Amino acid sequence: MFRTALRNVLAHKARLLMTVLAVVLGVAFVSGTLVFTDTLGNAFRNQSAKSYDDVAVAVTTYADQRDDKTAGIDAAALKKLQGLDGVDTATGRVSGFAGVADPDGKLIGNGWSNTGGNYSPGKNGKDPAYTFTDGKGPDAADRIALDKETAKKGEYQVGDKVRVATNGPVKEYTLSGVFTTEDGAVNAGGSLVLFDTPVAQKLYLRAGEFRDATISAAAGVSEEKLLTDVKPLLPEGADAKTGTALADEQAKQIENSLTSLNTMLLVFAAIALFVGVFLIANTFTMLVAQRTKELALMRAVGASRRQVKRSVLLEAAVVGVIASVVGFLLGLGLATGLRSAMSLIGGKIPAGPLIVSPTAVAAAFGVGVLITVLAAWLPARRAAKIPPVAAMSSVHAVATVKSLVLRNSIGAVLALLGGAGIVAGAATGSSGRTLIGVGAFLALIGVIVLIPLLSRPVIALVRPSLKRLFGVSGKLAAQNAVRNPRRTGATASALAIGLTLVTGISVLGVTLGQAIDRATTDNIKADYMVSMASGDPLDESALAALEKAPGVTAVSPQQAASLEVKGDYQSASGVTPGDVQKVFAVNTVSGSLDSLGKGEIAVGDKTAKSNGWKTGDTLPVTFEDDKKGTLKIGAVYEQNEFLAPVLMPKNIVDAHQSRPEIREIWLKTDGGASKANEQALIDALGDNPAMSVMDQQDIRETFGGFINQALNIMYGLLAMALVIAVLGVVNTLAMSVFERQQEIGMLRAIGLDRRRVKRMIRLEAVVISLFGAVVGVGLGMFLGWAIGETLKSDIPGYALVIPWDRIGLFLVLAGLVGVLAALWPARSAAKLNMLTAIKTE
Amino acid sequence: MEGFQRQPIATPDEALGRSPNQEIPVTTTSTAHRVTTVAARATDLSKVYGEGETRVTALDRVSVDFPRGEFTAIMGPSGSGKSTLMHCVAGLDSFSSGSVRIGETELGSLKDKQLTQLRRDKIGFIFQAFNLLPTLTAQENITLPMDIAGRKPDAEWVRKVIDMVGLSDRLTHRPTELSGGQQQRVAVARALASQPEIIFGDEPTGNLDSRSGAEVLGFLRNSVREMGQTVVMVTHDPAAASYADRVIFLADGRIVDQMMHPTADGVLDRMKAFDAKGRTS
């Protein structure tokens, strides 16, 4: 049996190629994902282990610059740690944001990955965490050291002047040295600026205090012993952990973030494989049909049904194994490629060997072989049912009508159930998402089951126009497309699945994007928003500088604050009275925002309602510094996305905060946004690379840009499923051409020229592709609508947007897919040898 | 299928209810007349396959005329080159040397596109396996060649043809709903509908029972007699050949004999004679 199966595989190489390719792509996706994430995980684990190599115990105090009550580690405390038995060195650390400007004044890196820290030489005059490749550590207030990568990006040499922005104004320092480090953040592509310790302490905490301390052990002292010794010496609120524990913690964190990446990629791999199933099933159905006589003969000479079935399954297994091997190798290539691609887009990955885990190998082969055999199951069963007498008759068995009736009933029930689930889920609101998920799955399966039935009426609709446009070729193509509804259905299904997902996420993405755009334009009047690239609060000096900038007509900070009212904390925004309504679109429900100028506050409508507050009420409040007082509500306003539900005059907030936490500064300029106005703001800020000045367009992109990015990533991942679907179309057409050789030969004989034979095949492909695409687009829009309904309550200004332009593009692409898929089958149909074709056997 | 034992086709005499011995009056066409109104002509036509040792001569300098308005049958044993001759003359196959003319057109110089056009406009085909398109109705199958050409069918003529083959009540049926004989009648109608210069039949009765076969042959002969159609048919069934005005005998790629006004018995005798000769030589 095995030999027969093997021989059959070899005999149908060309036909099986598409099948193999589909499995190969799926397996490559799966194994590539697994190998990539394993490799990444290993590299990061090694990295974090290495970065804690010298650390026996790490102490952290959570001391906060803005909060005087928190204590850091002062010199005396550090000295006590240093004096402990078994301690080799105890190094104090303090760190925070530090952005380096390149010679053009632009920030190197992307804000959240720019850090600064202290250079802390030990007894030997060296800081063990850093290895200097050039120069030496900063030993004066006006000196800094840079990591090698950042120095290279800024083209800085030792002795050069470097502009560094921390959360205060920009300062110019002299580069004293360039270093390398095992620090994970730096190895992941971030920048690191080292300051002289007193400078760093002043910048990031308080003079003379460290936030953290790392302790290295003397030879022969265990981490645990050191930890127990260190603990009693710690100030209140501080925490100590061993280096091993921290390395493990970091590794676990990395693992977690990789797991979600892994899951996401595997979901897309599953989609690709699911699509592949249709292609495989189609191929095997075809192979079995072609071999009806041969299989019947085997039955006639005594092979049992089981043996026939097993021979087909074995054939599938052989295909699966071959495809798995190729797919796995391709997956290794994919993983390597992904790694270099990641470093190309700036995500630096620590070097490390390619990790091929047994799980990855097992998964690749398991998936490849299992999927192929599973997809061949139905065709194998059909093969086993071929009666021995079929060997004698020349007529091929015709598909029974009965099974289609059953199939349609099942499909209709599934589709209806699914549709009902989706609609019900949409009606339920945000809790209906699970229902929609289940419904979507059922509906998709239902539609796939129903597709053969749908194909006839849908394609019949376009037949007249095809005939009018393309004459005989069009007419025949439309008819050929529905000749084998099952096959057309399976082919179209593959495309429909891909397009359902693509359309669904497009509808959602575009809808959300526009909602965000609308929220921005509806809520903001300001021309500019200034904030720190790092996401840290802005320094008070920035506000003062901007108030004086030329062209500025209104300016208000959005200063984070909070109030305690009757035991409940309310987050509040400190704003500039009089200017706040010029930079934000704030609609008052009652009262007036002018009341802010009189030391009153304003409350958002939803918050006012839920607390039973109204304009004119006086609230007893506790401020952030625990001082008590009363505040009068001067206005109630429609809540704004960019403001907290309580507005307070800035001076009241300031009175109760040791260091103001200004999140953003909003500005209105004379004549609106313009190049000159923007430059004026940048100049006023001292050309600080760490601060970003955004106009409304930039704001929209910051808040909505990730949606486009996410969409593009998903399009990319779904492309794999679409490629497999295209292979399916190629396969179906190749089969059709092969089956209809005689017919095509006759058409050529009675005068259909090659060009029109090609066109006939091409149109058939386009019809099938577009049919699948239309079904997918329809289902996708339905799903997009349903999920959107559940998001409605969370997103203000939600309105469903159908991206007709994108959907149109998808349909055009589907048509092109058809043309592309038909290239080879159409050529072979046109090149067909007429004489062999019309000759009867 | 060749050599397969089938029911013999009823001779025209039997089909028309006449005794086989009865004289059939046939109008003879003069040779001179024939030359001027030839529908297709092959001159020194040769077809060689392969090279060197595997070289096979399928047609060896065959010259033959197919006069307009004549029903010619080409006969010969398997491998005699009868199908090749038909394929070459019908523009389905290329030939090695010599010339073929359909009407005034020389085929040798034509490119594939022009050949296709020629087949479309000037030639009708009837195949052994019917070769109808299963997706089209009988009516649509009949007008298919005109559809391909983008011509409007001559409605009156098409109706006449359909009436002749007796398919008026089957026009909306698809081929799978028709019997073999009916399907071949559709094929005959398809060949006739476009009023081609010449119709080629490749074993048109090969897949039919004797009654249906006789019907189809009757239609072909009628089309020649009543509509002035030219028909060339390849067959190896003497009874089928007896419907023709003339039978050409091929053996080893050469025309070895011809018979005017053939009868089934006459053809059979001639075939037997070749067979015997083939065996002794």
PDB file of C-alpha atoms in Angstrom, chain A residues 361-563:
ATOM      1  CA  VAL A 361       9.998  20.684  15.284  1.00  0.00           C
ATOM      2  CA  ALA A 362       7.130  18.617  16.669  1.00  0.00           C
ATOM      3  CA  ALA A 363       4.637  21.419  16.044  1.00  0.00           C
ATOM      4  CA  ALA A 364       5.795  21.877  12.457  1.00  0.00           C
ATOM      5  CA  PHE A 365       5.495  18.212  11.595  1.00  0.00           C
ATOM      6  CA  GLY A 366       2.400  17.628  13.677  1.00  0.00           C
ATOM      7  CA  VAL A 367       0.608  20.527  12.054  1.00  0.00           C
ATOM      8  CA  GLY A 368       1.798  19.799   8.531  1.00  0.00           C
ATOM      9  CA  VAL A 369       0.968  16.110   8.498  1.00  0.00           C
ATOM     10  CA  LEU A 370      -2.180  16.369  10.577  1.00  0.00           C
ATOM     11  CA  ILE A 371      -3.696  19.158   8.513  1.00  0.00           C
ATOM     12  CA  THR A 372      -3.001  17.356   5.259  1.00  0.00           C
ATOM     13  CA  VAL A 373      -4.392  14.042   6.448  1.00  0.00           C
ATOM     14  CA  LEU A 374      -7.396  15.724   8.010  1.00  0.00           C
ATOM     15  CA  ALA A 375      -8.141  17.644   4.828  1.00  0.00           C
ATOM     16  CA  ALA A 376      -7.851  14.442   2.797  1.00  0.00           C
ATOM     17  CA  TRP A 377     -10.245  12.594   5.100  1.00  0.00           C
ATOM     18  CA  LEU A 378     -13.451  13.301   3.199  1.00  0.00           C
ATOM     19  CA  PRO A 379     -11.945  12.582  -0.217  1.00  0.00           C
ATOM     20  CA  ALA A 380     -10.509   9.345   1.186  1.00  0.00           C
ATOM     21  CA  ARG A 381     -13.912   8.310   2.420  1.00  0.00           C
ATOM     22  CA  ARG A 382     -15.350   9.082  -0.955  1.00  0.00           C
ATOM     23  CA  ALA A 383     -12.641   6.966  -2.563  1.00  0.00           C
ATOM     24  CA  ALA A 384     -13.487   4.048  -0.318  1.00  0.00           C
ATOM     25  CA  LYS A 385     -17.101   4.262  -1.439  1.00  0.00           C
ATOM     26  CA  ILE A 386     -16.267   3.716  -5.094  1.00  0.00           C
ATOM     27  CA  PRO A 387     -17.908   0.396  -6.036  1.00  0.00           C
ATOM     28  CA  PRO A 388     -15.749  -2.204  -7.798  1.00  0.00           C
ATOM     29  CA  VAL A 389     -18.137  -2.095 -10.759  1.00  0.00           C
ATOM     30  CA  ALA A 390     -16.999   1.459 -11.512  1.00  0.00           C
ATOM     31  CA  ALA A 391     -13.898  -0.133 -12.997  1.00  0.00           C
ATOM     32  CA  MET A 392     -16.026  -1.460 -15.852  1.00  0.00           C
ATOM     33  CA  SER A 393     -18.090   1.566 -16.715  1.00  0.00           C
ATOM     34  CA  SER A 394     -16.701   4.454 -18.632  1.00  0.00           C
ATOM     35  CA  VAL A 395     -18.954   6.952 -16.951  1.00  0.00           C
ATOM     36  CA  HIS A 396     -17.577   8.797 -13.983  1.00  0.00           C
ATOM     37  CA  ALA A 397     -19.691   8.772 -10.897  1.00  0.00           C
ATOM     38  CA  VAL A 398     -21.746  11.927 -10.643  1.00  0.00           C
ATOM     39  CA  ALA A 399     -21.921  13.716  -7.308  1.00  0.00           C
ATOM     40  CA  THR A 400     -25.160  12.876  -5.611  1.00  0.00           C
ATOM     41  CA  VAL A 401     -27.731  15.589  -5.142  1.00  0.00           C
ATOM     42  CA  LYS A 402     -28.772  14.289  -1.762  1.00  0.00           C
ATOM     43  CA  SER A 403     -25.573  15.229   0.028  1.00  0.00           C
ATOM     44  CA  LEU A 404     -25.868  18.787  -1.239  1.00  0.00           C
ATOM     45  CA  VAL A 405     -29.370  19.039   0.182  1.00  0.00           C
ATOM     46  CA  LEU A 406     -28.136  17.880   3.558  1.00  0.00           C
ATOM     47  CA  ARG A 407     -25.152  20.161   3.249  1.00  0.00           C
ATOM     48  CA  ASN A 408     -27.306  23.159   2.452  1.00  0.00           C
ATOM     49  CA  SER A 409     -29.612  22.502   5.378  1.00  0.00           C
ATOM     50  CA  ILE A 410     -26.694  22.266   7.793  1.00  0.00           C
ATOM     51  CA  GLY A 411     -25.141  25.374   6.284  1.00  0.00           C
ATOM     52  CA  ALA A 412     -28.358  27.342   6.491  1.00  0.00           C
ATOM     53  CA  VAL A 413     -28.852  26.415  10.140  1.00  0.00           C
ATOM     54  CA  LEU A 414     -25.262  27.325  11.025  1.00  0.00           C
ATOM     55  CA  ALA A 415     -25.366  30.601   9.115  1.00  0.00           C
ATOM     56  CA  LEU A 416     -28.691  31.589  10.683  1.00  0.00           C
ATOM     57  CA  LEU A 417     -27.520  30.681  14.184  1.00  0.00           C
ATOM     58  CA  GLY A 418     -24.286  32.560  13.634  1.00  0.00           C
ATOM     59  CA  GLY A 419     -26.050  35.584  12.184  1.00  0.00           C
ATOM     60  CA  ALA A 420     -28.493  35.618  15.077  1.00  0.00           C
ATOM     61  CA  GLY A 421     -25.598  35.360  17.545  1.00  0.00           C
ATOM     62  CA  ILE A 422     -23.824  38.284  15.921  1.00  0.00           C
ATOM     63  CA  VAL A 423     -26.928  40.476  15.886  1.00  0.00           C
ATOM     64  CA  ALA A 424     -27.773  39.547  19.468  1.00  0.00           C
ATOM     65  CA  GLY A 425     -24.203  40.252  20.535  1.00  0.00           C
ATOM     66  CA  ALA A 426     -24.255  43.614  18.802  1.00  0.00           C
ATOM     67  CA  ALA A 427     -27.482  44.497  20.583  1.00  0.00           C
ATOM     68  CA  THR A 428     -26.089  43.536  23.998  1.00  0.00           C
ATOM     69  CA  GLY A 429     -23.353  46.152  23.882  1.00  0.00           C
ATOM     70  CA  SER A 430     -19.861  45.784  25.261  1.00  0.00           C
ATOM     71  CA  SER A 431     -20.592  42.470  26.991  1.00  0.00           C
ATOM     72  CA  GLY A 432     -21.723  40.904  23.713  1.00  0.00           C
ATOM     73  CA  ARG A 433     -18.267  40.400  22.251  1.00  0.00           C
ATOM     74  CA  THR A 434     -17.991  36.731  23.159  1.00  0.00           C
ATOM     75  CA  LEU A 435     -21.392  36.119  21.638  1.00  0.00           C
ATOM     76  CA  ILE A 436     -20.254  37.849  18.467  1.00  0.00           C
ATOM     77  CA  GLY A 437     -17.093  35.761  18.411  1.00  0.00           C
ATOM     78  CA  VAL A 438     -19.022  32.524  18.624  1.00  0.00           C
ATOM     79  CA  GLY A 439     -21.595  33.820  16.138  1.00  0.00           C
ATOM     80  CA  ALA A 440     -18.890  34.903  13.715  1.00  0.00           C
ATOM     81  CA  PHE A 441     -17.300  31.485  13.808  1.00  0.00           C
ATOM     82  CA  LEU A 442     -20.625  29.722  13.213  1.00  0.00           C
ATOM     83  CA  ALA A 443     -21.600  32.155  10.473  1.00  0.00           C
ATOM     84  CA  LEU A 444     -18.262  31.734   8.728  1.00  0.00           C
ATOM     85  CA  ILE A 445     -18.564  27.954   8.801  1.00  0.00           C
ATOM     86  CA  GLY A 446     -22.200  28.231   7.703  1.00  0.00           C
ATOM     87  CA  VAL A 447     -21.313  30.439   4.770  1.00  0.00           C
ATOM     88  CA  ILE A 448     -18.472  28.124   3.783  1.00  0.00           C
ATOM     89  CA  VAL A 449     -20.890  25.204   3.854  1.00  0.00           C
ATOM     90  CA  LEU A 450     -23.447  27.209   1.872  1.00  0.00           C
ATOM     91  CA  ILE A 451     -21.058  28.664  -0.667  1.00  0.00           C
ATOM     92  CA  PRO A 452     -21.655  26.000  -3.327  1.00  0.00           C
ATOM     93  CA  LEU A 453     -25.382  26.759  -3.178  1.00  0.00           C
ATOM     94  CA  LEU A 454     -24.779  30.495  -3.258  1.00  0.00           C
ATOM     95  CA  SER A 455     -22.440  30.251  -6.212  1.00  0.00           C
ATOM     96  CA  ARG A 456     -25.149  29.531  -8.791  1.00  0.00           C
ATOM     97  CA  PRO A 457     -27.519  32.461  -8.229  1.00  0.00           C
ATOM     98  CA  VAL A 458     -24.728  34.931  -7.492  1.00  0.00           C
ATOM     99  CA  ILE A 459     -22.711  34.068 -10.554  1.00  0.00           C
ATOM    100  CA  ALA A 460     -25.883  33.890 -12.659  1.00  0.00           C
ATOM    101  CA  LEU A 461     -26.318  37.579 -11.827  1.00  0.00           C
ATOM    102  CA  VAL A 462     -23.123  38.583 -13.572  1.00  0.00           C
ATOM    103  CA  ARG A 463     -23.507  36.212 -16.530  1.00  0.00           C
ATOM    104  CA  PRO A 464     -25.427  38.636 -18.780  1.00  0.00           C
ATOM    105  CA  SER A 465     -22.905  41.428 -18.293  1.00  0.00           C
ATOM    106  CA  LEU A 466     -19.996  39.054 -18.809  1.00  0.00           C
ATOM    107  CA  LYS A 467     -21.618  37.868 -22.016  1.00  0.00           C
ATOM    108  CA  ARG A 468     -22.184  41.411 -23.181  1.00  0.00           C
ATOM    109  CA  LEU A 469     -18.650  42.496 -22.355  1.00  0.00           C
ATOM    110  CA  PHE A 470     -16.641  39.490 -23.410  1.00  0.00           C
ATOM    111  CA  GLY A 471     -18.909  37.574 -25.789  1.00  0.00           C
ATOM    112  CA  VAL A 472     -18.620  33.806 -25.934  1.00  0.00           C
ATOM    113  CA  SER A 473     -15.610  33.697 -23.586  1.00  0.00           C
ATOM    114  CA  GLY A 474     -17.535  35.536 -20.913  1.00  0.00           C
ATOM    115  CA  LYS A 475     -20.629  33.414 -21.287  1.00  0.00           C
ATOM    116  CA  LEU A 476     -18.720  30.149 -21.135  1.00  0.00           C
ATOM    117  CA  ALA A 477     -16.548  31.368 -18.237  1.00  0.00           C
ATOM    118  CA  ALA A 478     -19.573  32.212 -16.117  1.00  0.00           C
ATOM    119  CA  GLN A 479     -21.064  28.813 -16.833  1.00  0.00           C
ATOM    120  CA  ASN A 480     -17.849  26.950 -16.207  1.00  0.00           C
ATOM    121  CA  ALA A 481     -17.441  28.707 -12.871  1.00  0.00           C
ATOM    122  CA  VAL A 482     -20.578  27.045 -11.525  1.00  0.00           C
ATOM    123  CA  ARG A 483     -20.093  23.656 -13.114  1.00  0.00           C
ATOM    124  CA  ASN A 484     -18.593  22.134 -10.044  1.00  0.00           C
ATOM    125  CA  PRO A 485     -20.222  24.121  -7.232  1.00  0.00           C
ATOM    126  CA  ARG A 486     -18.326  22.230  -4.519  1.00  0.00           C
ATOM    127  CA  ARG A 487     -14.979  22.994  -6.007  1.00  0.00           C
ATOM    128  CA  THR A 488     -15.848  26.571  -6.828  1.00  0.00           C
ATOM    129  CA  GLY A 489     -17.181  26.855  -3.305  1.00  0.00           C
ATOM    130  CA  ALA A 490     -14.040  25.529  -1.665  1.00  0.00           C
ATOM    131  CA  THR A 491     -11.890  27.797  -3.798  1.00  0.00           C
ATOM    132  CA  ALA A 492     -14.003  30.848  -3.128  1.00  0.00           C
ATOM    133  CA  SER A 493     -14.180  29.985   0.591  1.00  0.00           C
ATOM    134  CA  ALA A 494     -10.429  30.262   0.926  1.00  0.00           C
ATOM    135  CA  LEU A 495     -10.564  33.806  -0.416  1.00  0.00           C
ATOM    136  CA  ALA A 496     -13.726  34.627   1.504  1.00  0.00           C
ATOM    137  CA  ILE A 497     -12.141  33.783   4.864  1.00  0.00           C
ATOM    138  CA  GLY A 498      -9.194  36.052   4.204  1.00  0.00           C
ATOM    139  CA  LEU A 499     -11.375  38.879   2.971  1.00  0.00           C
ATOM    140  CA  THR A 500     -13.845  38.558   5.832  1.00  0.00           C
ATOM    141  CA  LEU A 501     -11.016  39.219   8.247  1.00  0.00           C
ATOM    142  CA  VAL A 502      -9.400  41.914   6.138  1.00  0.00           C
ATOM    143  CA  THR A 503     -12.708  43.726   5.629  1.00  0.00           C
ATOM    144  CA  GLY A 504     -13.745  43.320   9.265  1.00  0.00           C
ATOM    145  CA  ILE A 505     -10.567  44.847  10.637  1.00  0.00           C
ATOM    146  CA  SER A 506     -10.641  47.569   7.982  1.00  0.00           C
ATOM    147  CA  VAL A 507     -14.169  48.615   8.899  1.00  0.00           C
ATOM    148  CA  LEU A 508     -13.280  48.632  12.589  1.00  0.00           C
ATOM    149  CA  GLY A 509      -9.931  50.308  12.131  1.00  0.00           C
ATOM    150  CA  VAL A 510     -11.188  53.070   9.883  1.00  0.00           C
ATOM    151  CA  THR A 511     -14.246  53.605  12.080  1.00  0.00           C
ATOM    152  CA  LEU A 512     -12.113  53.904  15.210  1.00  0.00           C
ATOM    153  CA  GLY A 513      -9.565  56.083  13.455  1.00  0.00           C
ATOM    154  CA  GLN A 514     -12.235  58.499  12.349  1.00  0.00           C
ATOM    155  CA  ALA A 515     -13.814  58.502  15.806  1.00  0.00           C
ATOM    156  CA  ILE A 516     -10.451  59.487  17.255  1.00  0.00           C
ATOM    157  CA  ASP A 517      -9.965  62.129  14.599  1.00  0.00           C
ATOM    158  CA  ARG A 518     -13.370  63.496  15.388  1.00  0.00           C
ATOM    159  CA  ALA A 519     -12.683  63.440  19.114  1.00  0.00           C
ATOM    160  CA  THR A 520      -9.523  65.442  18.462  1.00  0.00           C
ATOM    161  CA  THR A 521     -11.116  68.056  16.255  1.00  0.00           C
ATOM    162  CA  ASP A 522     -14.261  68.276  18.371  1.00  0.00           C
ATOM    163  CA  ASN A 523     -12.476  68.672  21.690  1.00  0.00           C
ATOM    164  CA  ILE A 524      -9.450  70.749  20.830  1.00  0.00           C
ATOM    165  CA  LYS A 525      -9.256  74.351  19.743  1.00  0.00           C
ATOM    166  CA  ALA A 526      -5.548  74.692  20.403  1.00  0.00           C
ATOM    167  CA  ASP A 527      -3.123  75.012  17.517  1.00  0.00           C
ATOM    168  CA  TYR A 528      -0.302  73.287  19.381  1.00  0.00           C
ATOM    169  CA  MET A 529       0.331  70.836  22.131  1.00  0.00           C
ATOM    170  CA  VAL A 530       3.703  70.707  23.881  1.00  0.00           C
ATOM    171  CA  SER A 531       4.744  67.622  25.840  1.00  0.00           C
ATOM    172  CA  MET A 532       7.820  65.626  26.789  1.00  0.00           C
ATOM    173  CA  ALA A 533       8.808  62.970  24.280  1.00  0.00           C
ATOM    174  CA  SER A 534       9.471  60.662  27.232  1.00  0.00           C
ATOM    175  CA  GLY A 535       5.942  61.004  28.557  1.00  0.00           C
ATOM    176  CA  ASP A 536       7.319  62.587  31.734  1.00  0.00           C
ATOM    177  CA  PRO A 537       5.778  65.773  33.067  1.00  0.00           C
ATOM    178  CA  LEU A 538       6.995  69.112  31.762  1.00  0.00           C
ATOM    179  CA  ASP A 539       9.015  71.504  33.847  1.00  0.00           C
ATOM    180  CA  GLU A 540       7.358  74.667  35.113  1.00  0.00           C
ATOM    181  CA  SER A 541       9.973  76.674  33.227  1.00  0.00           C
ATOM    182  CA  ALA A 542       8.545  75.421  29.921  1.00  0.00           C
ATOM    183  CA  LEU A 543       5.170  76.966  30.741  1.00  0.00           C
ATOM    184  CA  ALA A 544       6.763  80.272  31.673  1.00  0.00           C
ATOM    185  CA  ALA A 545       8.819  80.252  28.477  1.00  0.00           C
ATOM    186  CA  LEU A 546       5.808  79.509  26.301  1.00  0.00           C
ATOM    187  CA  GLU A 547       3.692  82.219  27.910  1.00  0.00           C
ATOM    188  CA  LYS A 548       6.277  84.716  26.747  1.00  0.00           C
ATOM    189  CA  ALA A 549       6.705  83.265  23.252  1.00  0.00           C
ATOM    190  CA  PRO A 550       5.773  85.602  20.408  1.00  0.00           C
ATOM    191  CA  GLY A 551       2.476  84.879  18.688  1.00  0.00           C
ATOM    192  CA  VAL A 552       0.969  82.953  21.585  1.00  0.00           C
ATOM    193  CA  THR A 553      -2.574  84.188  22.240  1.00  0.00           C
ATOM    194  CA  ALA A 554      -3.748  81.626  24.763  1.00  0.00           C
ATOM    195  CA  VAL A 555      -1.966  78.998  26.800  1.00  0.00           C
ATOM    196  CA  SER A 556      -3.116  76.534  29.399  1.00  0.00           C
ATOM    197  CA  PRO A 557      -1.399  73.579  30.973  1.00  0.00           C
ATOM    198  CA  GLN A 558      -3.111  70.338  31.643  1.00  0.00           C
ATOM    199  CA  GLN A 559      -1.725  69.708  35.070  1.00  0.00           C
ATOM    200  CA  ALA A 560      -2.526  66.395  36.687  1.00  0.00           C
ATOM    201  CA  ALA A 561      -4.098  66.798  40.119  1.00  0.00           C
ATOM    202  CA  SER A 562      -6.474  65.025  42.398  1.00  0.00           C
ATOM    203  CA  LEU A 563      -9.015  65.886  45.030  1.00  0.00           C
TER     204      LEU A 563
END
